Short mmCIF file of C-alpha atoms and ligand atoms in Angstrom, two decimals:
data_model
loop_
_atom_site.label_atom_id
_atom_site.label_comp_id
_atom_site.label_asym_id
_atom_site.label_seq_id
_atom_site.Cartn_x
_atom_site.Cartn_y
_atom_site.Cartn_z
CA SER F 1 68.29 100.31 120.99
CA VAL F 2 71.38 102.44 119.28
CA PRO F 3 72.28 102.61 116.10
CA ASN F 4 74.54 100.73 113.82
CA TYR F 5 76.89 101.90 111.55
CA ALA F 6 76.78 99.22 109.49
CA ARG F 7 78.04 101.54 106.40
CA LEU F 8 81.62 102.40 107.77
CA MET F 9 83.94 99.82 107.32
CA SER F 10 88.46 99.00 107.60
CA ASP F 11 91.16 97.13 107.34
CA ILE F 12 92.50 98.22 110.89
CA CYS F 13 89.66 99.19 113.77
CA VAL F 14 91.92 101.26 116.58
CA LEU F 15 90.29 101.91 120.55
CA GLY F 16 92.00 104.12 122.69
CA ASN F 17 92.38 107.16 123.69
CA PHE F 18 93.68 110.43 122.13
CA VAL F 19 95.54 113.06 124.78
CA ALA F 20 96.88 116.00 123.89
CA ASP F 21 101.39 116.13 124.94
CA ASN F 22 102.91 118.62 126.59
CA SER F 23 106.80 117.79 125.94
CA PHE F 24 109.53 119.94 127.71
CA TYR F 25 113.05 118.95 125.94
CA ALA F 26 116.36 118.59 128.67
CA LYS F 27 119.94 118.09 128.77
CA GLN F 28 118.71 115.78 132.08
CA LEU F 29 115.34 114.78 133.61
CA PRO F 30 114.52 116.19 136.79
CA VAL F 31 114.79 114.04 140.12
CA LYS F 32 112.46 114.37 142.53
CA GLY F 33 113.11 118.01 144.37
CA GLN F 34 115.06 119.02 141.59
CA THR F 35 114.00 121.80 139.27
CA VAL F 36 115.84 122.08 135.64
CA PHE F 37 116.39 124.32 133.49
CA GLY F 38 114.01 123.29 129.56
CA SER F 39 115.49 123.62 126.75
CA GLY F 40 112.62 122.81 124.33
CA TYR F 41 108.71 122.61 124.84
CA GLN F 42 106.47 121.41 122.34
CA VAL F 43 101.75 121.08 122.15
CA GLY F 44 101.49 118.42 119.93
CA PRO F 45 99.13 115.10 119.09
CA GLY F 46 99.18 111.93 121.56
CA GLY F 47 97.98 109.64 123.52
CA LYS F 48 98.93 106.03 122.22
CA GLY F 49 95.89 104.30 120.48
CA SER F 50 95.72 107.71 118.62
CA ASN F 51 99.36 107.53 117.99
CA GLN F 52 98.84 103.42 116.53
CA ALA F 53 96.45 105.10 114.80
CA ILE F 54 98.00 107.96 112.99
CA ALA F 55 100.79 105.19 112.51
CA ALA F 56 99.04 103.11 110.47
CA ALA F 57 96.64 105.09 108.31
CA ARG F 58 100.44 107.05 107.29
CA LEU F 59 101.34 103.10 105.44
CA GLY F 60 99.03 103.42 103.92
CA SER F 61 95.53 101.48 104.87
CA LYS F 62 92.61 102.26 105.92
CA VAL F 63 92.32 103.31 109.58
CA ASN F 64 88.76 103.83 112.36
CA PHE F 65 89.46 105.20 115.06
CA LEU F 66 87.21 104.39 118.49
CA GLY F 67 87.84 106.92 121.08
CA LYS F 68 86.18 109.72 123.24
CA ILE F 69 87.56 113.44 123.73
CA GLY F 70 85.93 116.53 125.02
CA GLU F 71 84.91 119.99 123.06
CA ASP F 72 87.96 122.43 123.48
CA ALA F 73 91.02 123.83 121.82
CA ASN F 74 92.89 119.69 122.43
CA GLY F 75 89.80 118.34 121.02
CA LYS F 76 89.95 120.19 117.45
CA MET F 77 93.52 119.03 117.84
CA ALA F 78 92.35 115.83 117.61
CA ILE F 79 90.36 116.35 114.76
CA ASP F 80 93.05 118.18 112.02
CA LEU F 81 94.87 115.64 112.91
CA TYR F 82 92.09 112.89 111.85
CA LYS F 83 91.13 115.31 108.50
CA LYS F 84 95.21 115.35 107.75
CA ASN F 85 95.13 111.78 107.93
CA ASN F 86 92.87 111.00 106.75
CA ILE F 87 90.66 109.05 109.55
CA ASP F 88 86.65 109.34 109.67
CA GLN F 89 86.10 111.08 112.08
CA LYS F 90 82.78 109.88 112.76
CA THR F 91 83.51 107.20 115.27
CA VAL F 92 85.56 109.90 117.62
CA PHE F 93 82.83 110.76 120.72
CA ILE F 94 82.84 114.44 122.16
CA SER F 95 81.65 114.72 125.77
CA LYS F 96 80.38 117.50 126.73
CA GLU F 97 81.01 116.80 130.68
CA HIS F 98 84.45 115.68 130.21
CA PRO F 99 88.21 117.84 128.95
CA THR F 100 90.19 115.73 126.37
CA GLY F 101 93.07 114.01 128.12
CA VAL F 102 96.44 115.44 128.72
CA ALA F 103 99.48 114.55 129.10
CA GLY F 104 102.91 115.58 130.84
CA LEU F 105 106.00 114.66 128.85
CA MET F 106 109.64 114.97 129.82
CA ILE F 107 112.29 114.47 126.81
CA ASN F 108 115.99 113.83 127.77
CA LYS F 109 117.37 116.03 124.65
CA ASP F 110 121.18 113.48 124.70
CA ASP F 111 119.02 110.27 123.94
CA GLY F 112 115.36 110.78 123.60
CA THR F 113 114.34 109.02 126.54
CA ASN F 114 110.99 109.85 128.42
CA ALA F 115 109.67 110.21 132.04
CA ILE F 116 105.38 110.32 131.41
CA ILE F 117 102.47 111.21 132.93
CA VAL F 118 99.03 110.86 131.63
CA CYS F 119 95.68 112.27 132.34
CA PRO F 120 93.00 110.03 129.93
CA GLY F 121 90.41 113.02 130.57
CA ALA F 122 87.26 112.58 127.93
CA SER F 123 89.69 109.20 126.73
CA MET F 124 88.39 107.76 129.71
CA GLU F 125 84.44 108.21 129.78
CA ILE F 126 84.41 105.89 126.45
CA THR F 127 81.04 102.77 127.26
CA LYS F 128 80.28 99.69 125.95
CA GLN F 129 76.94 100.94 123.73
CA GLU F 130 79.32 104.05 122.69
CA ILE F 131 81.60 100.59 120.88
CA ASP F 132 78.34 98.87 120.43
CA LYS F 133 76.92 101.68 118.27
CA PHE F 134 80.45 100.50 115.84
CA SER F 135 79.72 96.79 116.17
CA ASN F 136 80.04 96.07 112.72
CA LEU F 137 83.17 97.66 112.40
CA VAL F 138 84.97 95.90 115.03
CA THR F 139 83.31 92.86 113.39
CA SER F 140 84.17 93.13 109.46
CA CYS F 141 88.05 95.00 110.52
CA LYS F 142 90.35 93.08 109.38
CA VAL F 143 92.86 94.16 112.41
CA PHE F 144 91.63 95.52 115.47
CA LEU F 145 93.85 97.57 117.81
CA THR F 146 94.01 98.04 121.64
CA GLN F 147 96.03 99.23 124.91
CA LEU F 148 95.26 100.00 127.86
CA GLU F 149 94.74 103.49 128.48
CA ILE F 150 90.65 103.36 127.90
CA LYS F 151 88.40 101.68 131.12
CA THR F 152 89.90 97.94 130.46
CA ASP F 153 85.47 96.34 130.93
CA VAL F 154 85.47 98.64 127.76
CA THR F 155 88.94 97.44 126.48
CA LEU F 156 87.80 93.32 126.92
CA HIS F 157 84.66 93.54 125.80
CA ALA F 158 85.32 95.49 122.33
CA LEU F 159 88.34 92.75 122.35
CA LYS F 160 86.03 90.43 122.71
CA LEU F 161 83.46 91.67 119.55
CA ALA F 162 86.05 91.82 117.94
CA LYS F 163 87.18 87.76 117.65
CA SER F 164 83.90 87.19 117.52
CA GLY F 165 83.71 88.60 114.00
CA ASN F 166 87.17 87.86 111.77
CA ALA F 167 89.23 90.06 113.36
CA ILE F 168 92.55 89.51 114.19
CA THR F 169 93.47 91.31 117.79
CA ILE F 170 96.18 92.51 119.22
CA LEU F 171 96.99 94.10 122.60
CA ASN F 172 99.94 97.09 123.03
CA PRO F 173 99.89 96.32 127.06
CA ALA F 174 100.30 99.49 128.08
CA PRO F 175 100.77 101.62 130.43
CA ALA F 176 101.07 98.41 132.56
CA ILE F 177 97.96 97.39 134.20
CA LYS F 178 96.76 94.70 135.89
CA ILE F 179 94.47 92.45 133.76
CA GLU F 180 92.50 89.98 134.33
CA ASP F 181 93.15 86.55 133.06
CA GLU F 182 90.49 86.54 130.59
CA PHE F 183 91.69 88.63 128.46
CA PHE F 184 94.57 86.47 126.97
CA LYS F 185 91.94 84.39 125.41
CA TYR F 186 90.78 87.35 123.31
CA ILE F 187 94.77 88.22 122.10
CA ASP F 188 96.19 87.20 118.36
CA PHE F 189 99.53 89.70 118.88
CA PHE F 190 100.53 90.52 122.49
CA THR F 191 102.99 93.90 122.35
CA PRO F 192 104.44 94.34 125.28
CA ASN F 193 107.88 96.27 125.36
CA GLU F 194 110.23 95.11 127.91
CA THR F 195 109.08 96.83 130.81
CA GLU F 196 105.88 95.40 130.79
CA ALA F 197 106.66 92.80 129.63
CA GLU F 198 108.58 92.04 133.28
CA PHE F 199 105.54 93.33 134.60
CA TYR F 200 102.97 90.90 133.40
CA TYR F 201 105.57 87.82 133.89
CA GLY F 202 106.44 89.34 136.95
CA LYS F 203 111.02 89.01 136.55
CA LYS F 204 112.91 90.27 134.96
CA ILE F 205 114.09 89.89 131.12
CA GLN F 206 117.66 90.56 129.65
CA ASN F 207 118.26 88.81 126.92
CA HIS F 208 117.16 87.01 124.56
CA ASP F 209 116.61 83.71 126.53
CA GLU F 210 114.34 85.23 129.05
CA ALA F 211 112.81 86.76 126.43
CA LYS F 212 112.08 83.66 125.31
CA LEU F 213 110.61 82.56 128.80
CA ALA F 214 108.21 85.08 129.31
CA GLY F 215 107.27 83.92 125.71
CA GLU F 216 105.89 80.70 126.19
CA PHE F 217 104.35 82.15 129.56
CA PHE F 218 102.34 84.01 127.12
CA ILE F 219 101.65 81.30 125.16
CA LYS F 220 100.57 79.31 128.42
CA LYS F 221 98.16 82.27 129.50
CA GLY F 222 96.51 81.68 125.87
CA VAL F 223 98.19 84.49 123.48
CA LYS F 224 98.69 83.57 120.57
CA ASN F 225 101.28 85.46 119.28
CA SER F 226 103.94 87.44 121.80
CA ILE F 227 106.06 89.95 120.75
CA ILE F 228 108.69 91.95 123.01
CA THR F 229 109.64 94.93 122.04
CA LEU F 230 113.68 94.70 123.40
CA GLY F 231 114.53 98.18 122.28
CA ASP F 232 118.33 98.40 120.79
CA LYS F 233 118.40 93.87 121.30
CA GLY F 234 115.64 94.26 119.26
CA VAL F 235 112.01 92.08 119.13
CA TYR F 236 111.23 88.56 120.60
CA PHE F 237 108.79 86.63 118.39
CA SER F 238 107.44 83.95 119.65
CA ASN F 239 103.90 81.45 119.09
CA ASN F 240 103.64 77.72 119.53
CA GLU F 241 105.23 76.26 116.41
CA THR F 242 108.01 78.59 116.42
CA ASP F 243 110.10 81.99 118.32
CA PHE F 244 113.19 83.57 117.08
CA PRO F 245 114.74 86.84 117.94
CA VAL F 246 114.26 90.03 115.11
CA PRO F 247 117.48 92.37 115.33
CA ALA F 248 117.43 96.46 116.23
CA LEU F 249 117.81 98.81 112.91
CA ASP F 250 121.36 100.53 112.76
CA LEU F 251 119.76 104.12 112.87
CA LYS F 252 120.91 106.42 110.48
CA GLY F 253 119.34 109.28 111.90
CA LYS F 254 120.34 111.05 115.78
CA VAL F 255 117.51 109.63 117.66
CA LEU F 256 115.55 112.82 119.08
CA ASP F 257 112.61 111.34 121.42
CA THR F 258 111.85 107.67 121.57
CA THR F 259 107.76 109.26 123.17
CA GLY F 260 105.41 106.58 120.42
CA ALA F 261 108.17 104.79 119.08
CA GLY F 262 106.10 102.12 120.86
CA ASP F 263 102.90 102.51 119.41
CA ALA F 264 104.65 103.39 115.27
CA PHE F 265 105.89 99.16 116.38
CA SER F 266 102.19 98.41 116.96
CA GLY F 267 100.38 100.60 114.36
CA ALA F 268 103.36 99.40 111.93
CA LEU F 269 102.25 95.00 113.13
CA ALA F 270 98.99 96.00 113.05
CA SER F 271 99.45 97.37 108.79
CA GLY F 272 101.63 95.20 107.95
CA LEU F 273 99.58 91.69 109.10
CA GLU F 274 96.04 93.68 107.60
CA LYS F 275 98.67 93.62 104.21
CA LYS F 276 99.13 89.59 105.17
CA MET F 277 102.94 90.39 104.86
CA ASP F 278 104.89 87.34 106.19
CA ILE F 279 105.29 87.88 109.94
CA LYS F 280 109.65 88.18 109.50
CA GLU F 281 108.60 90.98 107.21
CA CYS F 282 106.30 92.46 108.89
CA LEU F 283 108.14 92.74 112.45
CA LYS F 284 110.98 93.80 110.00
CA PHE F 285 109.03 96.42 109.02
CA ALA F 286 107.42 97.80 112.17
CA ILE F 287 111.05 97.69 113.70
CA LYS F 288 111.88 99.88 110.65
CA VAL F 289 108.90 102.36 111.68
CA SER F 290 109.46 101.71 115.24
CA GLY F 291 113.25 103.13 114.40
CA ILE F 292 112.55 105.72 111.96
CA SER F 293 109.57 107.56 114.65
CA THR F 294 112.69 108.12 117.19
CA THR F 295 115.01 110.18 115.04
CA LYS F 296 112.00 113.13 114.29
CA LYS F 297 110.18 114.61 117.73
CA GLY F 298 106.40 114.17 118.96
CA ALA F 299 104.45 111.55 118.69
CA ALA F 300 101.79 110.85 115.96
CA ASP F 301 103.95 113.87 114.83
CA ALA F 302 106.95 111.64 113.88
CA MET F 303 105.04 108.89 111.49
CA PRO F 304 106.68 108.82 109.14
CA LEU F 305 105.09 108.12 106.10
CA LEU F 306 105.01 104.71 103.62
CA SER F 307 107.73 107.04 101.11
CA GLU F 308 109.33 107.49 103.93
CA ILE F 309 110.18 103.60 105.34
CA ASN F 310 111.06 102.41 101.56
O1 RIB D 1 102.99 105.93 124.35
C1 RIB D 1 103.52 107.01 123.88
C2 RIB D 1 102.09 108.19 124.57
O2 RIB D 1 102.02 107.48 125.64
C3 RIB D 1 102.73 109.61 124.21
O3 RIB D 1 101.55 110.50 123.65
C4 RIB D 1 100.98 110.47 125.30
O4 RIB D 1 100.46 110.75 124.84
C5 RIB D 1 100.95 108.58 126.19
O5 RIB D 1 100.07 108.64 126.35
#
């Protein structure tokens, strides 16, 4: 039997991956077979789950992160990140056999858009038994947040566990991959972006009317609340009782890097829900956090502090 760390408590429990992001900035992204000169390069902390945990922690929530890294320099980058952001490292497993994950990002210097390849490394090796070691954390947190960058059967196991307790569950279904229909009934908040929503819906989403139809589709599947993020068209919220769009933010700063903008949104949504914000207020807050994150380079490093939002 495995020990249960009953004394660890948090407002938000995030399950997901950490990877070291290798980001290349260029005036244009290369197309197949092309080589272009870059104008900048940086290595920094990334991975959707870890980015979301940092986003919520910087907004003042007490966060735990369940993930797995390797025993290497990139793993040390993760540990340093959690130390700096008040996240307990006890819930981060260290693999002796697998390296910390890495990602290669190409970022367009003019508009901040990107293309990403992620190699999850040790993150993919986290097991259901390891999740169960922290079952108390998963069942007793106020909000449980996860994505699809680790094994899906482990994600589903953790979602079920969270729902067996009192947690509000959020699934950020990224990257878009096929999931069993069973998933949907364990999801309180489903937060795809436009392209991910199109993948699960099976149709194009070009405006609010189409986002409303996609929202209805997700609710029928079993999700309690659907939040589709639509870039400059804002977000579209739907549940059984109501549906409405929330406009995007008029950004003061220039967009430098959109990496992690969706993570900032999901992390902020978790933080807002944990603080019992009204849903409209919570969505405006998450849009703000996500918008501000695009005015800085990097992923986890670009997550704003609560003081910057206010
Ligand atoms: O959502 C952005 C993240 O996706 C990046 O940090 C990259 O690591 C990939 O996981």
